[in-house]
Amino acid sequence: MKLDVTAGGVYVIAPTPFHPDGRVDDASLDRMTDFFLGEARCDGMTILGVMGEAPKLDGAESLALSRRIIGRAGAAGIIVGVTAPGFAAMRALAQGVMQAGAAGVMIAPPSHLRTDDAVVAYFHQAVEAIGPDIPWVLQDYPQLFQVQMTPAVIRRIVMDLPSCVMLKHEDWPGLEKISTLRRFQAEGSMRPLSILCGNGGIFLDFEMARGADGAMTGYAFPDMLAELVRLSKAGERDRAQDLFDAHLPMIRYELQPGPGLAVRKYVLMRRGIIASDAQRRPGTALTETARAEVEYLLARLARHDARARLQAPAKRSAA
Amino acid sequence: MKLDVTAGGVYVIAPTPFHPDGRVDDASLDRMTDFFLGEARCDGMTILGVMGEAPKLDGAESLALSRRIIGRAGAAGIIVGVTAPGFAAMRALAQGVMQAGAAGVMIAPPSHLRTDDAVVAYFHQAVEAIGPDIPWVLQDYPQLFQVQMTPAVIRRIVMDLPSCVMLKHEDWPGLEKISTLRRFQAEGSMRPLSILCGNGGIFLDFEMARGADGAMTGYAFPDMLAELVRLSKAGERDRAQDLFDAHLPMIRYELQPGPGLAVRKYVLMRRGIIASDAQRRPGTALTETARAEVEYLLARLARHDARARLQAPAKRSAA
Amino acid sequence: MKLDVTAGGVYVIAPTPFHPDGRVDDASLDRMTDFFLGEARCDGMTILGVMGEAPKLDGAESLALSRRIIGRAGAAGIIVGVTAPGFAAMRALAQGVMQAGAAGVMIAPPSHLRTDDAVVAYFHQAVEAIGPDIPWVLQDYPQLFQVQMTPAVIRRIVMDLPSCVMLKHEDWPGLEKISTLRRFQAEGSMRPLSILCGNGGIFLDFEMARGADGAMTGYAFPDMLAELVRLSKAGERDRAQDLFDAHLPMIRYELQPGPGLAVRKYVLMRRGIIASDAQRRPGTALTETARAEVEYLLARLARHDARARLQAPAKRSAA
Amino acid sequence: MKLDVTAGGVYVIAPTPFHPDGRVDDASLDRMTDFFLGEARCDGMTILGVMGEAPKLDGAESLALSRRIIGRAGAAGIIVGVTAPGFAAMRALAQGVMQAGAAGVMIAPPSHLRTDDAVVAYFHQAVEAIGPDIPWVLQDYPQLFQVQMTPAVIRRIVMDLPSCVMLKHEDWPGLEKISTLRRFQAEGSMRPLSILCGNGGIFLDFEMARGADGAMTGYAFPDMLAELVRLSKAGERDRAQDLFDAHLPMIRYELQPGPGLAVRKYVLMRRGIIASDAQRRPGTALTETARAEVEYLLARLARHDARARLQAPAKRSAA
């Protein structure tokens, strides 16, 4: 079940659930996997990304976690982030997770790359390192990685390297970029490519209209993202937009670079999907004020979306 | 009428209206000034910022434009961006606009600064250059300027330099930063400071709750920002949030780094405030698809806010 | 006497002499100009660069200084740095100095540019701003400006824009870049281009062998640079290298990014070319220890090069 | 034999010798280790740094290589670079090599850090990750890592974290930084700290005079660096400077960021210390012209230093 260019829908960026003492919480991991791929109707999961706290896991933990999720995921596709400072580590992880049954891997460019040729050369080297048979996702996230790729550079990468099957699109702004890439396809200068969008979904309404195949992002209501994608594909634009608009205040709040993961884990905990919102050290905790803000947003969202109707939060002892 | 730490409300970041042939459009400039400071109930305007296309104006044009707006603004405060690659240019513009009647100036740190001491030293040098009597706004916008200032660094600047009277807060995420600065004030370690928020207003709902005094940002509905600030100050949280939520899809769309100014000018033109959405060369134009997206957002917004009920757009000839 | 692609030799990056109180020192300016273009046998001067403290001069001072030097320079070519944060300021300065008799201008890319297309587009816009008739120098200095241009990107700029007549080459490392550009010329894919090298001359020995036409850099012994270029062109490789090696300890010392200008002005003062090593505020002064280090290097250099045989320095009062 | 603040002399940054087919060349590794710590009279080696091609080694190879060198090094200290994108990988490598007998580890700050507090916090977290008992070297290399640390920030790190025993100093310019740190010690505000200098040794002459304890850098003649340090410590300034000046043209040539490692390996191969100058893919090879330049520099150096008197190079077949 390898990833290919027909992939679409929602591949949710998965957080890693921890116990408050820092151990991986396997029960939450299983429950979360079941929820994402079952009730939430996501098509796949992307694990070991930045928002999965991957750098805090050692090699053995990373592989064990990948195997556990892949084993539980059944037919759904699991994509594993293998971005690494060196090709040796990238190769080792990529080959390990593919043997464990992953659908594909995701690679982002290192932040020191400059010039179009240097970017293209890097991905040639990456494919040489992992081998030509592993399907991979090109991550285009200039805000985080400091590397900008024009549509023409993406086309060079896609045309040079057949194992690149998907773009994780999170350039910002990026609407015209999607339109340009789809135009390249339509005019025949680029082969078909799956495009899934990131940035917490904050442009997903228009990204779908521009030709995206879905989302690859983290948001505490991935079930909403999946519903939005289905509505968009069914041509139900206004219903999709109503749903999106109801969630936008929360999407925007969760998108904050620093506390975003803490918000996401808190809401997943409040929804009963994971047991604790703990991050492995070093992490960021929500302040009392921030938690109250999230609760306010949840309460308002609950007026429009039953998924946000939650029991009152448990009292916390002072942090 | 110099700027001081009691300033609040909305200081709208003003675009510069141009004729399609690139000349400054004085009639639109007057109409826009009247609208912002009259009907829209803004408290002031900030001109010659990045979103004012300031780098495309030469020195004489900058001064003429400043004088025209200041002359028309009456008692409202006009703040002028004087960020420059050298202190000689900064001094010349700052002194010129203050003589013309500006309320104050705004200064951002140059992007090469690193280390806390280098940041603090820079603002000492800037005040030495412009003189100690010109009130100035510290612009904290790490996403654009690549310079990060902790709350403690801002406190050092504020305590060292009495002529710093306001913070243009657009760190992202920044909610905890506002809380920390207000705590510094409460505990007596920092003198009072006006805090106006930027980032297109995308966090203004919570920023007001955290202790901000208002907004200094551009958005094609600054009248909404001013109303939101008034509702927040009156304690009408839910009404403020309803208003905010209705505008959030458009706020988010206008915040896009590249086409954002084109969106803003287009909507201001559609509202009849400026005659043309032209940018002086080199500029960015909206595509047909983007204009349709803006119209879709306007139509949806009009269901909640009468200010967005506009006549159908004029037909354009092909770009 | 406009700059063209046949230019070669040494265009010395000129500092701006100040009196200790911060005023421009016109007498030193004249003496320095006479020395550089006379006794030192340089072919031209480049003024208003970063090392000329240009950002500390206001518009009127910049123009006055340019006129004074151009007036005194006679037939030698004066190149003026016109890099600016906006095209309006670039145009104003470029047209002003060309009217005053400058040979050409120099333009560096702004540090936020990424992607090959963005770099090329920027220079198109710059030429549109200043007009197609002003000969200009492309400054390629990635260490300072954070913009990297491959040889192929430089070729695109050169072939697109006929008024680009010279490359100020200071990529580091850059030896292969010179070879590649000269190969482009030899194979006919790029028109001829003057290449002058920077980086304080620290690779000038090999840069000449790779095909450079000379140097455009600042060093307190530009007479040595000019002699080195003459020796290289005459095929006297070993004599050129002996001369270079004798100066290399000082070249290396002067190349330090922070104190470099202070070293350069100090040695020019010690040579009697300018009256004071003062920098306009904010500037960097040499510590006592650093001055002693420079004197030590001068004394050692004097064993090989009579130009470094100077009288003992005057006593300084404590800084 | 753990590293402590009394360490001095030369800790040479070791390259990793490869066979032309990409396998680690153990025989060359042994010969190189013997040479560095024997005939060349270095005090230690630093391995698995950027110039050791560490990112191209997988975890097993890294540990095997570390063990081989440590086993052969005897009493000399081996320092291992453990900089990693996550604390889990840093901890695993640090604990692994210390168990194998390393003297200490080296840690550089990640390039995204901004603000003094963020830098200090990072090293607290790193020590929490590896444990408080492993002696470590703080790498201060702003040109590569984009993080600037003032002397006061270094002092905070040193005073907060007792296991920090050494500074790898390669800020540029950095002479005043050494003086300031030694002044901190002299005035009692900072505890003693070993300071070894990098940057290919290009300022080692003056760095020793400013108070450095030696060098931690790579240069194809580490025996010269060791001799220079001994001469400096013996007060033989002019002899030290004569030696340094003779090598400076080569030091400067080898310092080039891109081809520098290729130069270093080529010269080590020419000296018979390693069998091949091959880099594991992806690597940079010297062009024919560059090899000729290196040979020219070697021939000139041989007039002053017998260590550079080498047999003529073997003919290469075309690359």
Short mmCIF file of N, CA and C in Angstrom, two decimals, chain C residues 175-176 179 205-206 209-210 237-238 241, chain D residues 249-250 252-253 256 259 262-263 266-267 269-270 277 285-301 310 312-316:
data_model
loop_
_atom_site.label_atom_id
_atom_site.label_comp_id
_atom_site.label_asym_id
_atom_site.label_seq_id
_atom_site.Cartn_x
_atom_site.Cartn_y
_atom_site.Cartn_z
N LEU C 175 36.69 31.26 -6.39
CA LEU C 175 37.64 31.04 -7.48
C LEU C 175 36.98 30.28 -8.64
N GLU C 176 36.25 29.23 -8.31
CA GLU C 176 35.61 28.46 -9.39
C GLU C 176 34.54 29.30 -10.10
N SER C 179 36.19 31.22 -12.80
CA SER C 179 36.51 30.31 -13.92
C SER C 179 35.27 29.98 -14.73
N ASP C 205 45.52 37.09 -5.37
CA ASP C 205 46.58 36.38 -6.08
C ASP C 205 46.01 35.36 -7.07
N PHE C 206 45.11 34.52 -6.57
CA PHE C 206 44.56 33.48 -7.45
C PHE C 206 43.42 34.01 -8.32
N ALA C 209 44.76 35.04 -11.55
CA ALA C 209 45.08 33.89 -12.39
C ALA C 209 43.83 33.23 -12.97
N ARG C 210 42.73 33.36 -12.27
CA ARG C 210 41.48 32.77 -12.75
C ARG C 210 40.80 33.62 -13.81
N ARG C 237 54.29 36.09 -11.99
CA ARG C 237 53.52 35.45 -10.94
C ARG C 237 54.24 35.40 -9.61
N ASP C 238 55.51 35.01 -9.61
CA ASP C 238 56.21 34.84 -8.34
C ASP C 238 56.43 36.17 -7.64
N GLN C 241 53.25 37.13 -6.17
CA GLN C 241 52.93 36.35 -4.97
C GLN C 241 53.80 36.76 -3.79
N PRO D 249 49.35 31.89 3.63
CA PRO D 249 48.71 31.73 2.31
C PRO D 249 47.95 30.40 2.19
N MET D 250 48.50 29.34 2.77
CA MET D 250 47.82 28.05 2.72
C MET D 250 46.64 28.00 3.69
N ARG D 252 44.79 30.39 4.62
CA ARG D 252 43.73 31.16 3.99
C ARG D 252 43.06 30.36 2.87
N TYR D 253 43.86 29.65 2.10
CA TYR D 253 43.30 28.88 0.98
C TYR D 253 42.43 27.73 1.50
N GLN D 256 38.51 28.27 2.82
CA GLN D 256 37.35 28.48 1.97
C GLN D 256 36.22 27.51 2.35
N PRO D 259 35.29 24.35 -0.76
CA PRO D 259 36.35 23.38 -1.10
C PRO D 259 37.35 23.14 0.03
N ALA D 262 38.15 19.57 0.90
CA ALA D 262 38.86 18.89 -0.19
C ALA D 262 40.33 19.27 -0.19
N VAL D 263 40.63 20.53 0.09
CA VAL D 263 42.02 20.97 0.18
C VAL D 263 42.72 20.23 1.32
N TYR D 266 43.33 16.63 0.56
CA TYR D 266 44.34 16.49 -0.50
C TYR D 266 45.74 16.65 0.09
N VAL D 267 45.93 17.65 0.93
CA VAL D 267 47.26 17.88 1.50
C VAL D 267 47.63 16.75 2.47
N MET D 269 46.70 13.75 2.21
CA MET D 269 47.05 12.63 1.34
C MET D 269 48.45 12.84 0.76
N ARG D 270 48.74 14.05 0.32
CA ARG D 270 50.06 14.33 -0.23
C ARG D 270 51.16 14.14 0.82
N ASP D 277 42.03 11.21 -0.81
CA ASP D 277 41.31 12.43 -0.42
C ASP D 277 39.82 12.32 -0.72
N ALA D 285 34.90 17.82 -4.96
CA ALA D 285 36.25 17.46 -5.41
C ALA D 285 36.98 18.71 -5.88
N LEU D 286 38.29 18.69 -5.75
CA LEU D 286 39.09 19.80 -6.28
C LEU D 286 39.14 19.71 -7.80
N THR D 287 39.04 20.86 -8.42
CA THR D 287 39.28 20.89 -9.86
C THR D 287 40.78 20.78 -10.11
N GLU D 288 41.11 20.50 -11.36
CA GLU D 288 42.51 20.47 -11.78
C GLU D 288 43.21 21.79 -11.41
N THR D 289 42.56 22.89 -11.70
CA THR D 289 43.14 24.21 -11.41
C THR D 289 43.38 24.37 -9.92
N ALA D 290 42.42 23.97 -9.12
CA ALA D 290 42.57 24.12 -7.67
C ALA D 290 43.73 23.26 -7.16
N ARG D 291 43.85 22.05 -7.70
CA ARG D 291 44.98 21.22 -7.27
C ARG D 291 46.31 21.88 -7.62
N ALA D 292 46.37 22.47 -8.78
CA ALA D 292 47.60 23.17 -9.18
C ALA D 292 47.88 24.34 -8.24
N GLU D 293 46.84 25.04 -7.83
CA GLU D 293 47.03 26.14 -6.88
C GLU D 293 47.57 25.64 -5.54
N VAL D 294 47.04 24.52 -5.08
CA VAL D 294 47.52 23.96 -3.82
C VAL D 294 48.99 23.53 -3.96
N GLU D 295 49.32 22.92 -5.06
CA GLU D 295 50.71 22.51 -5.27
C GLU D 295 51.64 23.73 -5.31
N TYR D 296 51.19 24.78 -5.92
CA TYR D 296 51.99 26.01 -5.97
C TYR D 296 52.23 26.54 -4.55
N LEU D 297 51.16 26.54 -3.75
CA LEU D 297 51.31 27.01 -2.37
C LEU D 297 52.22 26.08 -1.57
N LEU D 298 52.10 24.77 -1.80
CA LEU D 298 52.99 23.83 -1.10
C LEU D 298 54.45 24.07 -1.47
N ALA D 299 54.69 24.27 -2.75
CA ALA D 299 56.07 24.48 -3.20
C ALA D 299 56.66 25.74 -2.57
N ARG D 300 55.86 26.79 -2.51
CA ARG D 300 56.36 28.02 -1.89
C ARG D 300 56.56 27.83 -0.39
N LEU D 301 55.63 27.11 0.24
CA LEU D 301 55.75 26.87 1.67
C LEU D 301 57.01 26.05 1.99
N LEU D 310 57.47 17.81 -0.30
CA LEU D 310 56.82 16.54 -0.63
C LEU D 310 57.27 16.09 -2.01
N ALA D 312 56.69 14.84 -5.81
CA ALA D 312 55.74 15.32 -6.81
C ALA D 312 54.49 14.45 -6.76
N PRO D 313 53.35 15.08 -7.02
CA PRO D 313 52.10 14.32 -6.93
C PRO D 313 52.00 13.29 -8.04
N ALA D 314 51.29 12.23 -7.74
CA ALA D 314 51.01 11.21 -8.76
C ALA D 314 50.09 11.81 -9.80
N LYS D 315 50.22 11.34 -11.01
CA LYS D 315 49.33 11.77 -12.09
C LYS D 315 47.93 11.25 -11.79
N ARG D 316 46.94 12.04 -12.07
CA ARG D 316 45.56 11.59 -11.94
C ARG D 316 45.00 11.31 -13.32
#
